[in-house]
Every structure is written in C-alpha cells, then in structure tokens.
Tab-separated table of C-alpha atoms (C1' of nucleotides) in Angstrom:
chain	number	residue	atom	x	y	z
W	1	MET	CA	35.267	6.861	9.205
W	2	THR	CA	31.988	4.743	10.238
W	3	THR	CA	30.426	7.025	12.406
W	4	PHE	CA	28.703	10.442	12.499
W	5	ASP	CA	29.264	13.341	14.655
W	6	HIS	CA	26.908	13.919	17.499
W	7	SER	CA	28.286	16.595	19.264
W	8	SER	CA	25.856	18.251	21.609
W	9	THR	CA	23.516	20.658	20.247
W	10	PRO	CA	24.533	23.771	18.948
W	11	ALA	CA	23.444	26.986	20.637
W	12	GLN	CA	20.758	28.763	18.648
W	13	SER	CA	22.990	31.680	18.051
W	14	ASP	CA	25.101	29.002	15.914
W	15	LEU	CA	22.700	28.861	13.473
W	16	VAL	CA	23.271	32.634	11.756
W	17	GLU	CA	27.009	31.346	11.314
W	18	LEU	CA	25.446	28.008	9.708
W	19	LEU	CA	23.631	29.913	7.192
W	20	HIS	CA	25.958	32.403	6.613
W	21	ARG	CA	28.535	29.937	5.565
W	22	ARG	CA	26.196	28.250	2.898
W	23	GLY	CA	25.566	32.338	1.786
W	24	GLN	CA	22.106	31.737	3.426
W	25	ARG	CA	20.550	34.435	5.209
W	26	SER	CA	19.304	34.470	8.756
W	27	THR	CA	15.906	35.342	9.723
W	28	PRO	CA	12.958	35.531	11.771
W	29	GLN	CA	11.296	32.879	11.279
W	30	ARG	CA	13.811	30.484	10.944
W	31	ASN	CA	15.123	31.742	14.188
W	32	VAL	CA	12.329	31.517	15.622
W	33	ILE	CA	11.652	28.292	14.415
W	34	LEU	CA	14.228	26.622	15.643
W	35	ARG	CA	13.641	28.543	18.458
W	36	GLU	CA	10.131	26.714	19.088
W	37	LEU	CA	11.141	23.142	18.180
W	38	ARG	CA	13.622	23.542	20.704
W	39	ARG	CA	11.698	24.951	23.592
W	40	ARG	CA	8.947	21.394	23.413
W	41	VAL	CA	9.070	18.080	25.074
W	42	ARG	CA	7.395	16.734	22.906
W	43	HIS	CA	7.871	16.467	18.648
W	44	ALA	CA	5.752	18.382	17.021
W	45	THR	CA	4.585	18.145	13.784
W	46	ALA	CA	4.832	21.325	10.889
W	47	ASP	CA	1.415	22.419	11.741
W	48	GLU	CA	2.011	22.719	15.507
W	49	ILE	CA	5.082	24.774	14.664
W	50	ARG	CA	3.395	27.065	12.364
W	51	ALA	CA	0.421	27.646	15.205
W	52	ALA	CA	3.199	28.438	17.907
W	53	VAL	CA	4.993	30.562	16.153
W	54	ARG	CA	2.524	32.658	14.778
W	55	ASP	CA	2.336	33.766	18.303
W	56	GLU	CA	5.369	35.900	17.486
W	57	LEU	CA	5.089	35.751	13.735
W	58	PRO	CA	1.430	36.078	12.363
W	59	GLY	CA	1.791	35.872	9.106
W	60	THR	CA	3.325	32.937	9.353
W	61	SER	CA	2.934	30.463	6.126
W	62	THR	CA	2.743	27.392	5.989
W	63	PRO	CA	5.518	26.428	3.184
W	64	THR	CA	8.213	28.649	4.731
W	65	VAL	CA	7.346	26.268	7.974
W	66	TYR	CA	8.265	23.634	5.985
W	67	ALA	CA	10.881	24.802	3.835
W	68	THR	CA	12.515	26.089	7.159
W	69	LEU	CA	11.899	22.384	8.921
W	70	ASP	CA	13.814	20.846	6.324
W	71	LEU	CA	16.543	23.297	6.242
W	72	LEU	CA	17.295	22.496	9.788
W	73	VAL	CA	17.411	18.905	9.398
W	74	GLU	CA	19.351	19.509	6.508
W	75	LEU	CA	21.463	21.470	9.016
W	76	GLY	CA	21.656	18.638	11.602
W	77	LEU	CA	19.517	20.497	13.902
W	78	ALA	CA	16.612	18.921	13.901
W	79	ARG	CA	15.724	15.333	12.663
W	80	ARG	CA	12.018	14.256	10.474
W	81	ILE	CA	9.959	11.313	12.228
W	82	ASP	CA	7.956	9.533	9.743
W	83	THR	CA	6.270	6.907	11.269
W	84	GLY	CA	3.186	6.699	7.842
W	85	LEU	CA	0.915	7.653	11.146
W	86	GLY	CA	-0.468	10.868	9.837
W	87	ALA	CA	2.051	14.007	9.235
W	88	ALA	CA	5.717	13.784	9.768
W	89	LEU	CA	7.111	14.586	13.374
W	90	TYR	CA	9.935	17.546	13.935
W	91	ASP	CA	12.502	16.480	16.359
W	92	GLY	CA	15.085	19.504	18.369
W	93	ARG	CA	17.005	16.887	19.633
W	94	THR	CA	20.393	16.142	17.858
W	95	ASP	CA	21.789	13.674	20.189
W	96	PRO	CA	21.591	10.093	19.498
W	97	HIS	CA	18.747	8.500	20.935
W	98	GLN	CA	15.846	6.114	18.858
W	99	HIS	CA	11.740	5.942	18.774
W	100	LEU	CA	9.159	4.576	19.960
W	101	VAL	CA	5.698	4.703	17.582
W	102	CYS	CA	2.610	3.772	19.022
W	103	ARG	CA	0.570	2.287	15.621
W	104	ARG	CA	-2.585	2.675	16.788
W	105	CYS	CA	-2.545	6.750	18.679
W	106	GLY	CA	0.094	8.291	16.853
W	107	ARG	CA	2.364	8.730	19.543
W	108	VAL	CA	6.071	8.875	19.216
W	109	ASP	CA	8.504	9.284	22.142
W	110	ASP	CA	12.322	8.525	22.089
W	111	LEU	CA	13.815	5.893	23.563
W	112	ASP	CA	17.593	6.511	25.045
W	113	VAL	CA	18.890	3.423	24.453
W	114	ALA	CA	22.294	3.273	22.651
W	115	LEU	CA	22.979	2.039	18.787
W	116	ASP	CA	25.987	0.989	17.512
W	117	GLU	CA	25.474	2.430	14.113
W	118	ALA	CA	29.034	1.433	12.854
W	119	PRO	CA	27.770	-1.935	11.232
W	120	PHE	CA	24.961	-0.554	9.171
W	121	VAL	CA	27.245	2.116	7.899
W	122	THR	CA	29.989	-0.039	7.260
W	123	ALA	CA	28.026	-2.112	5.754
W	124	ALA	CA	26.220	0.190	3.225
W	125	GLY	CA	28.877	1.998	2.503
W	126	ALA	CA	30.086	-1.561	0.809
W	127	ASN	CA	26.918	-1.442	-1.509
W	128	GLY	CA	28.208	1.514	-2.668
W	129	PHE	CA	25.946	3.686	-0.508
W	130	ASP	CA	27.196	6.946	1.415
W	131	ALA	CA	25.428	6.412	4.598
W	132	GLU	CA	23.892	9.868	6.885
W	133	SER	CA	21.741	8.838	9.507
W	134	VAL	CA	20.755	6.351	10.992
W	135	GLU	CA	17.006	6.035	12.472
W	136	LEU	CA	15.462	3.097	14.789
W	137	LEU	CA	11.800	3.221	15.309
W	138	VAL	CA	10.018	0.457	17.503
W	139	CYS	CA	6.576	-0.033	16.469
W	140	GLY	CA	4.084	-1.354	18.489
W	141	LEU	CA	1.401	-0.034	21.447
W	142	CYS	CA	2.196	2.417	23.754
W	143	SER	CA	1.348	2.607	27.672
W	144	ASP	CA	-2.278	4.176	26.691
W	145	CYS	CA	-3.474	2.084	23.951
W	146	ALA	CA	-1.996	-1.376	24.595
W	147	PRO	CA	-4.564	-2.140	27.539
W	148	ALA	CA	-7.388	-0.690	25.126
W	149	ALA	CA	-6.456	-2.477	22.384
W	150	LEU	CA	-8.560	-5.869	21.829
W	151	PRO	CA	-7.662	-9.207	21.573
W	152	SER	CA	-7.429	-9.650	18.133
W	153	GLU	CA	-5.604	-6.096	17.210
W	154	ARG	CA	-3.291	-7.570	19.035
O	1	MET	CA	10.088	-12.504	25.985
O	2	THR	CA	12.744	-9.848	24.717
O	3	THR	CA	12.434	-10.960	20.714
O	4	PHE	CA	9.729	-11.685	17.482
O	5	ASP	CA	8.831	-14.605	15.676
O	6	HIS	CA	10.984	-14.133	13.076
O	7	SER	CA	10.730	-17.680	10.956
O	8	SER	CA	11.053	-18.664	7.233
O	9	THR	CA	8.157	-17.480	4.677
O	10	PRO	CA	4.834	-18.930	5.256
O	11	ALA	CA	3.343	-20.750	1.755
O	12	GLN	CA	0.940	-18.840	0.051
O	13	SER	CA	-1.471	-21.407	0.576
O	14	ASP	CA	-0.932	-20.682	4.663
O	15	LEU	CA	-2.764	-17.365	3.895
O	16	VAL	CA	-5.925	-19.205	3.204
O	17	GLU	CA	-5.505	-20.236	7.082
O	18	LEU	CA	-4.516	-17.433	8.470
O	19	LEU	CA	-7.580	-15.672	7.617
O	20	HIS	CA	-10.150	-18.436	8.372
O	21	ARG	CA	-8.694	-18.468	12.153
O	22	ARG	CA	-9.488	-14.172	12.114
O	23	GLY	CA	-12.982	-15.135	10.275
O	24	GLN	CA	-11.744	-13.691	7.378
O	25	ARG	CA	-12.365	-14.657	4.086
O	26	SER	CA	-9.758	-15.758	1.096
O	27	THR	CA	-10.203	-13.573	-2.093
O	28	PRO	CA	-8.372	-13.897	-5.617
O	29	GLN	CA	-7.758	-10.037	-5.242
O	30	ARG	CA	-5.736	-10.827	-1.304
O	31	ASN	CA	-4.157	-14.060	-3.178
O	32	VAL	CA	-2.671	-12.625	-5.962
O	33	ILE	CA	-1.177	-9.427	-4.072
O	34	LEU	CA	0.234	-11.615	-2.222
O	35	ARG	CA	1.861	-13.373	-4.677
O	36	GLU	CA	1.997	-10.180	-6.401
O	37	LEU	CA	4.388	-8.654	-3.477
O	38	ARG	CA	6.663	-12.080	-3.334
O	39	ARG	CA	7.531	-11.928	-6.647
O	40	ARG	CA	9.028	-8.822	-6.642
O	41	VAL	CA	12.787	-8.169	-6.280
O	42	ARG	CA	12.713	-4.293	-5.379
O	43	HIS	CA	10.127	-2.677	-3.057
O	44	ALA	CA	7.128	-1.969	-4.377
O	45	THR	CA	4.516	1.462	-3.983
O	46	ALA	CA	0.394	0.537	-3.372
O	47	ASP	CA	-0.121	1.720	-6.903
O	48	GLU	CA	2.457	-0.462	-8.528
O	49	ILE	CA	0.907	-3.085	-6.992
O	50	ARG	CA	-2.477	-2.495	-8.158
O	51	ALA	CA	-0.500	-1.763	-12.294
O	52	ALA	CA	0.662	-5.288	-11.798
O	53	VAL	CA	-2.404	-7.076	-10.549
O	54	ARG	CA	-4.478	-5.861	-13.148
O	55	ASP	CA	-3.015	-7.584	-15.666
O	56	GLU	CA	-4.984	-11.538	-13.645
O	57	LEU	CA	-7.985	-9.140	-11.914
O	58	PRO	CA	-8.829	-6.677	-14.231
O	59	GLY	CA	-10.919	-4.734	-11.530
O	60	THR	CA	-8.947	-4.285	-8.481
O	61	SER	CA	-9.415	-0.758	-6.995
O	62	THR	CA	-6.925	1.168	-5.017
O	63	PRO	CA	-8.654	0.425	-1.807
O	64	THR	CA	-8.492	-3.374	-1.659
O	65	VAL	CA	-5.093	-2.381	-2.795
O	66	TYR	CA	-4.401	-0.438	0.546
O	67	ALA	CA	-6.522	-2.227	2.414
O	68	THR	CA	-5.266	-6.033	1.138
O	69	LEU	CA	-1.398	-4.742	1.855
O	70	ASP	CA	-2.585	-2.992	5.567
O	71	LEU	CA	-3.522	-6.646	5.885
O	72	LEU	CA	-0.921	-8.296	4.876
O	73	VAL	CA	1.449	-6.366	6.786
O	74	GLU	CA	-1.245	-6.895	10.075
O	75	LEU	CA	-0.691	-11.024	9.145
O	76	GLY	CA	3.432	-10.427	9.156
O	77	LEU	CA	3.660	-11.524	5.630
O	78	ALA	CA	4.982	-8.190	4.242
O	79	ARG	CA	6.258	-4.990	6.367
O	80	ARG	CA	5.237	-1.181	5.039
O	81	ILE	CA	8.427	0.909	5.108
O	82	ASP	CA	7.876	4.884	5.574
O	83	THR	CA	10.519	6.623	4.075
O	84	GLY	CA	8.760	10.316	4.232
O	85	LEU	CA	10.204	10.823	0.786
O	86	GLY	CA	6.591	9.961	-1.920
O	87	ALA	CA	4.690	6.482	-1.409
O	88	ALA	CA	4.939	4.118	1.321
O	89	LEU	CA	7.210	0.780	-0.161
O	90	TYR	CA	5.992	-2.532	0.613
O	91	ASP	CA	7.940	-5.807	1.105
O	92	GLY	CA	7.084	-8.930	1.259
O	93	ARG	CA	10.250	-10.098	3.038
O	94	THR	CA	9.737	-11.202	6.197
O	95	ASP	CA	12.627	-12.606	7.864
O	96	PRO	CA	14.919	-9.700	9.789
O	97	HIS	CA	16.760	-6.900	7.322
O	98	GLN	CA	16.987	-3.984	7.585
O	99	HIS	CA	16.766	-0.751	4.631
O	100	LEU	CA	18.846	1.839	2.710
O	101	VAL	CA	17.109	4.757	1.468
O	102	CYS	CA	18.366	7.068	-0.542
O	103	ARG	CA	17.119	10.641	0.386
O	104	ARG	CA	17.554	11.848	-2.958
O	105	CYS	CA	15.759	9.522	-5.313
O	106	GLY	CA	14.104	8.020	-2.940
O	107	ARG	CA	15.688	4.057	-3.988
O	108	VAL	CA	15.190	1.670	-0.817
O	109	ASP	CA	17.636	-1.655	-0.789
O	110	ASP	CA	17.794	-4.321	1.398
O	111	LEU	CA	20.329	-4.358	4.189
O	112	ASP	CA	21.445	-7.913	5.573
O	113	VAL	CA	22.621	-6.659	8.781
O	114	ALA	CA	21.863	-8.256	11.766
O	115	LEU	CA	20.640	-6.079	14.573
O	116	ASP	CA	19.935	-7.188	18.077
O	117	GLU	CA	16.291	-6.129	18.875
O	118	ALA	CA	16.083	-7.572	22.140
O	119	PRO	CA	17.554	-4.400	24.250
O	120	PHE	CA	14.887	-1.933	22.159
O	121	VAL	CA	12.307	-4.448	23.313
O	122	THR	CA	13.063	-4.461	26.808
O	123	ALA	CA	14.131	-0.760	27.330
O	124	ALA	CA	10.278	0.003	25.473
O	125	GLY	CA	8.846	-2.621	27.681
O	126	ALA	CA	10.599	-0.931	30.679
O	127	ASN	CA	8.076	2.325	29.410
O	128	GLY	CA	5.274	0.203	29.834
O	129	PHE	CA	5.122	0.007	25.606
O	130	ASP	CA	4.313	-3.062	23.658
O	131	ALA	CA	6.522	-3.735	21.127
O	132	GLU	CA	6.100	-5.479	18.288
O	133	SER	CA	8.831	-4.714	15.299
O	134	VAL	CA	11.753	-2.816	15.191
O	135	GLU	CA	12.389	-0.514	11.948
O	136	LEU	CA	15.900	0.430	11.008
O	137	LEU	CA	16.953	2.579	8.623
O	138	VAL	CA	20.083	3.598	7.020
O	139	CYS	CA	19.523	7.421	5.167
O	140	GLY	CA	21.753	8.672	2.590
O	141	LEU	CA	22.682	9.037	-0.814
O	142	CYS	CA	22.709	5.547	-3.374
O	143	SER	CA	25.517	4.871	-5.569
O	144	ASP	CA	23.776	6.837	-7.980
O	145	CYS	CA	23.126	9.634	-6.554
O	146	ALA	CA	26.423	9.794	-4.510
O	147	PRO	CA	28.341	11.101	-7.181
O	148	ALA	CA	25.615	13.201	-8.831
O	149	ALA	CA	24.984	14.952	-5.676
O	150	LEU	CA	26.253	18.502	-5.599
O	151	PRO	CA	29.352	19.500	-2.443
O	152	SER	CA	26.467	21.608	-1.233
O	153	GLU	CA	23.789	18.858	-0.943
O	154	ARG	CA	26.787	16.063	0.492
L	1	DA	C1'	21.367	46.076	-5.600
L	2	DT	C1'	20.931	41.865	-5.854
L	3	DT	C1'	19.314	37.338	-4.967
L	4	DG	C1'	17.428	34.863	-0.948
L	5	DG	C1'	13.267	33.960	1.253
L	6	DT	C1'	8.693	34.691	2.126
L	7	DG	C1'	3.622	34.593	1.986
L	8	DC	C1'	-0.660	33.547	-0.433
L	9	DA	C1'	-3.434	30.158	-3.376
L	10	DA	C1'	-3.999	26.850	-5.374
L	11	DA	C1'	-2.000	22.441	-7.202
L	12	DT	C1'	-0.045	17.499	-6.277
L	13	DC	C1'	0.135	13.487	-4.438
L	14	DC	C1'	-0.943	9.334	-1.645
L	15	DT	C1'	-4.335	7.758	1.053
L	16	DT	C1'	-9.068	6.427	3.356
L	17	DT	C1'	-13.973	7.493	3.315
L	18	DG	C1'	-18.756	5.835	2.578
L	19	DC	C1'	-22.264	3.043	0.481
L	20	DA	C1'	-24.494	0.390	-2.626
L	21	DA	C1'	-23.644	-3.914	-4.941
L	22	DT	C1'	-20.875	-8.741	-4.763
L	23	DA	C1'	-19.269	-12.850	-3.245
L	24	DG	C1'	-17.367	-16.468	0.297
L	25	DC	C1'	-18.863	-19.026	3.558
S	1	DG	C1'	-28.552	-16.169	4.169
S	2	DC	C1'	-25.363	-13.474	6.517
S	3	DT	C1'	-22.091	-10.397	6.777
S	4	DA	C1'	-17.210	-9.475	4.958
S	5	DT	C1'	-15.101	-7.724	1.257
S	6	DT	C1'	-14.883	-5.663	-3.431
S	7	DG	C1'	-15.446	-1.405	-6.554
S	8	DC	C1'	-16.483	3.482	-7.539
S	9	DA	C1'	-15.857	8.517	-6.577
S	10	DA	C1'	-15.336	11.381	-3.551
S	11	DA	C1'	-13.291	13.076	0.182
S	12	DG	C1'	-9.177	14.066	3.401
S	13	DG	C1'	-4.922	15.352	4.594
S	14	DA	C1'	0.087	16.406	4.059
S	15	DT	C1'	3.688	18.574	1.352
S	16	DT	C1'	5.051	21.040	-2.385
S	17	DT	C1'	5.353	24.290	-6.789
S	18	DG	C1'	4.706	28.456	-8.836
S	19	DC	C1'	4.856	33.779	-8.692
S	20	DA	C1'	4.754	38.403	-6.995
S	21	DC	C1'	6.505	40.973	-3.195
S	22	DC	C1'	9.996	41.691	-0.183
S	23	DA	C1'	14.270	42.509	3.065
S	24	DA	C1'	18.638	40.394	4.611
S	25	DT	C1'	23.337	41.189	3.321
DNA sequence: ATTGGTGCAAATCCTTTGCAATAGC
DNA sequence: GCTATTGCAAAGGATTTGCACCAAT
C-alpha cells in the first residue's frame, strides 16, 4: 500500500468506540473538545480550544486539552499544523487538503489542491521509513499582508 | 510565474554581496554560521550551530545565532524545518528536496523526490496569496523507530 | 475495584526582546 | 561617524511533567 485511508469524517459518536477499542475511556472533556474542534471553521490553538470548552466544562485544564488534541491526532480525527509561528494549530478536517501559511501574520488557510502522496510514501518506504502522513505547507504572504509588506520584505 | 528560482547553491563569498545589496554588513558570525551550516550533513538546531561556531568564535551568543539563521533563510541560503518536535532545524541545502520526519525520535532526513509546486502556487495565487515556498513533510517512523514501536503506537 | 484521566502548579524548553557596547562601512 | 550588529541577561510563550484526586468501566 502506498497511500492512506482518507475516508470521510467519522461521526462524533465513533469517538467512543475508537477509544474503547484501545482500552481508553470516553470522557466529557474528550467529547466536548472534538465537538468544539469540528464546529470551527478556522483552525484553533490549544488555548483557543480551552477557552471555548470552558463554557461547557468550566474546569478544563491546559494539560488535558493538549493531551486530548494529541490523542485526536493519533486517532486520525484531527491534524496538527506546526508553522513555527507561535502556537500549533489543530484542524478538525480529516479529508485531504493542504495549508497556506502567512509568514507575516501567522494566518493559516486551507488549500484544496490534490496532492499525489504515493511517490513520497513509496520513496520513504525505500529508505526504511514507515510513512503515516504527508503535510504540505505553502508559505508566503496572505492577501492582507502582501500589500502591507515593504519591498524589502518581499 | 508559478514557480520559484531553485538555481544551484551560491558560493560562500556571495553572502557578502547579498548582504551589501541590502545595506547589511558582513560579520565573522554570519560567515562562520553559514560555513558551519553548509559543512553539516545532518540538519542542525540553532543550539548545535552555536556550539559548533564557538570553537572559532568563542563569544557567539544565542540571539545572534537565531538572528543569523533567520537572515540566511530570508536570503534563501537556508531553510528552516519546523516539525513540532523540539527545536527547529536549519538546512543548508537550497536545492529542491523534501523531508522525512520521525514522530518518535524527531530525526529528519532529506527526501529527494521531485514535487511539482506549480499547482499549489497557482491555487494560492488565486486566493490572493503570494506564495514564496512550498514545504513537504512526510511524517511517520524512521527505520530505527518503526521496529521498536509497540503495536499500539503504530 | 481497577486504572485511566483530570486539574493544579510548576518546570522545561525554545526563542525573542531590551539595551549598552562594539565594529563594519 | 553613523548605525547595524553583537553579547548579555532576562523575559516570554508554548507545551510538558509530577502527583494527588476523581471517575469511567
């Protein structure tokens, strides 16, 4: 196999089964964090998720939010985007898409251009590397920042 | 234009001219850091570069190393790799190539598979985004970690 | 009852900032 | 001489750890 399963988004309720299959537990925190992540249009930082989750689960702690987001990524229900500009972003979309990263304001937008991952996964395998995912980032200046940038920074 | 200039690595001496053209100065720190970055086979963290540079320029400070590496990236003489696993890595190779990132040990290797950036750059432009570079990371387990990983973490 | 999960506080790690001193041009 | 660059120390921000308590199975 040279590609990944990119089937459609699992239902919210599937989280319970995914967890139980691994001997892990369904908790209010996990359910609410996944729901919150999916409700969002824009990508969110762990801290933004925590702020939002607090309406429903007031005591929710930062370490729990991080642990849960990492777990969701591991379960294939979320993606983590590391841009190197401030905090990592979490993305509830699980279907294949890429990201546009503005190096000036840090904004990250989705980019829906198909990427054929097969050659990369195959070449990785030839190096003894077990590929799990391919992330493509287009870095540059977003529509707000491009005009504002001085010639020297372009 | 829908692609970038990926011409061959500039000579060390060109750094001086690149800097002067921007009204910036050639300093021993900048020259030594670039030389060190290019000498390396494996990618290096800012701190590793600092440790290496200290042999030649004992006083070199952390902020200078970070500032210089950022400058080299801006000048197109280096790339910064943000994996989200520990410190950022700097890569002195300027010709097009991708990266393999082991999520377990953090090791990053080069992957020489051609990527056609054009469709991504074009689509970015259609969104009003001014693309400057495209980064592709293949995430997974390296040859050392894949056998060691427990079934549950694979 | 078991043991996985949570919250709290604190620690750690990476990177940037402020500022006075230095050194290219 | 002008001002970019440096080093130092310290701050800042993101994420993780240790541990006691709690709760899902």
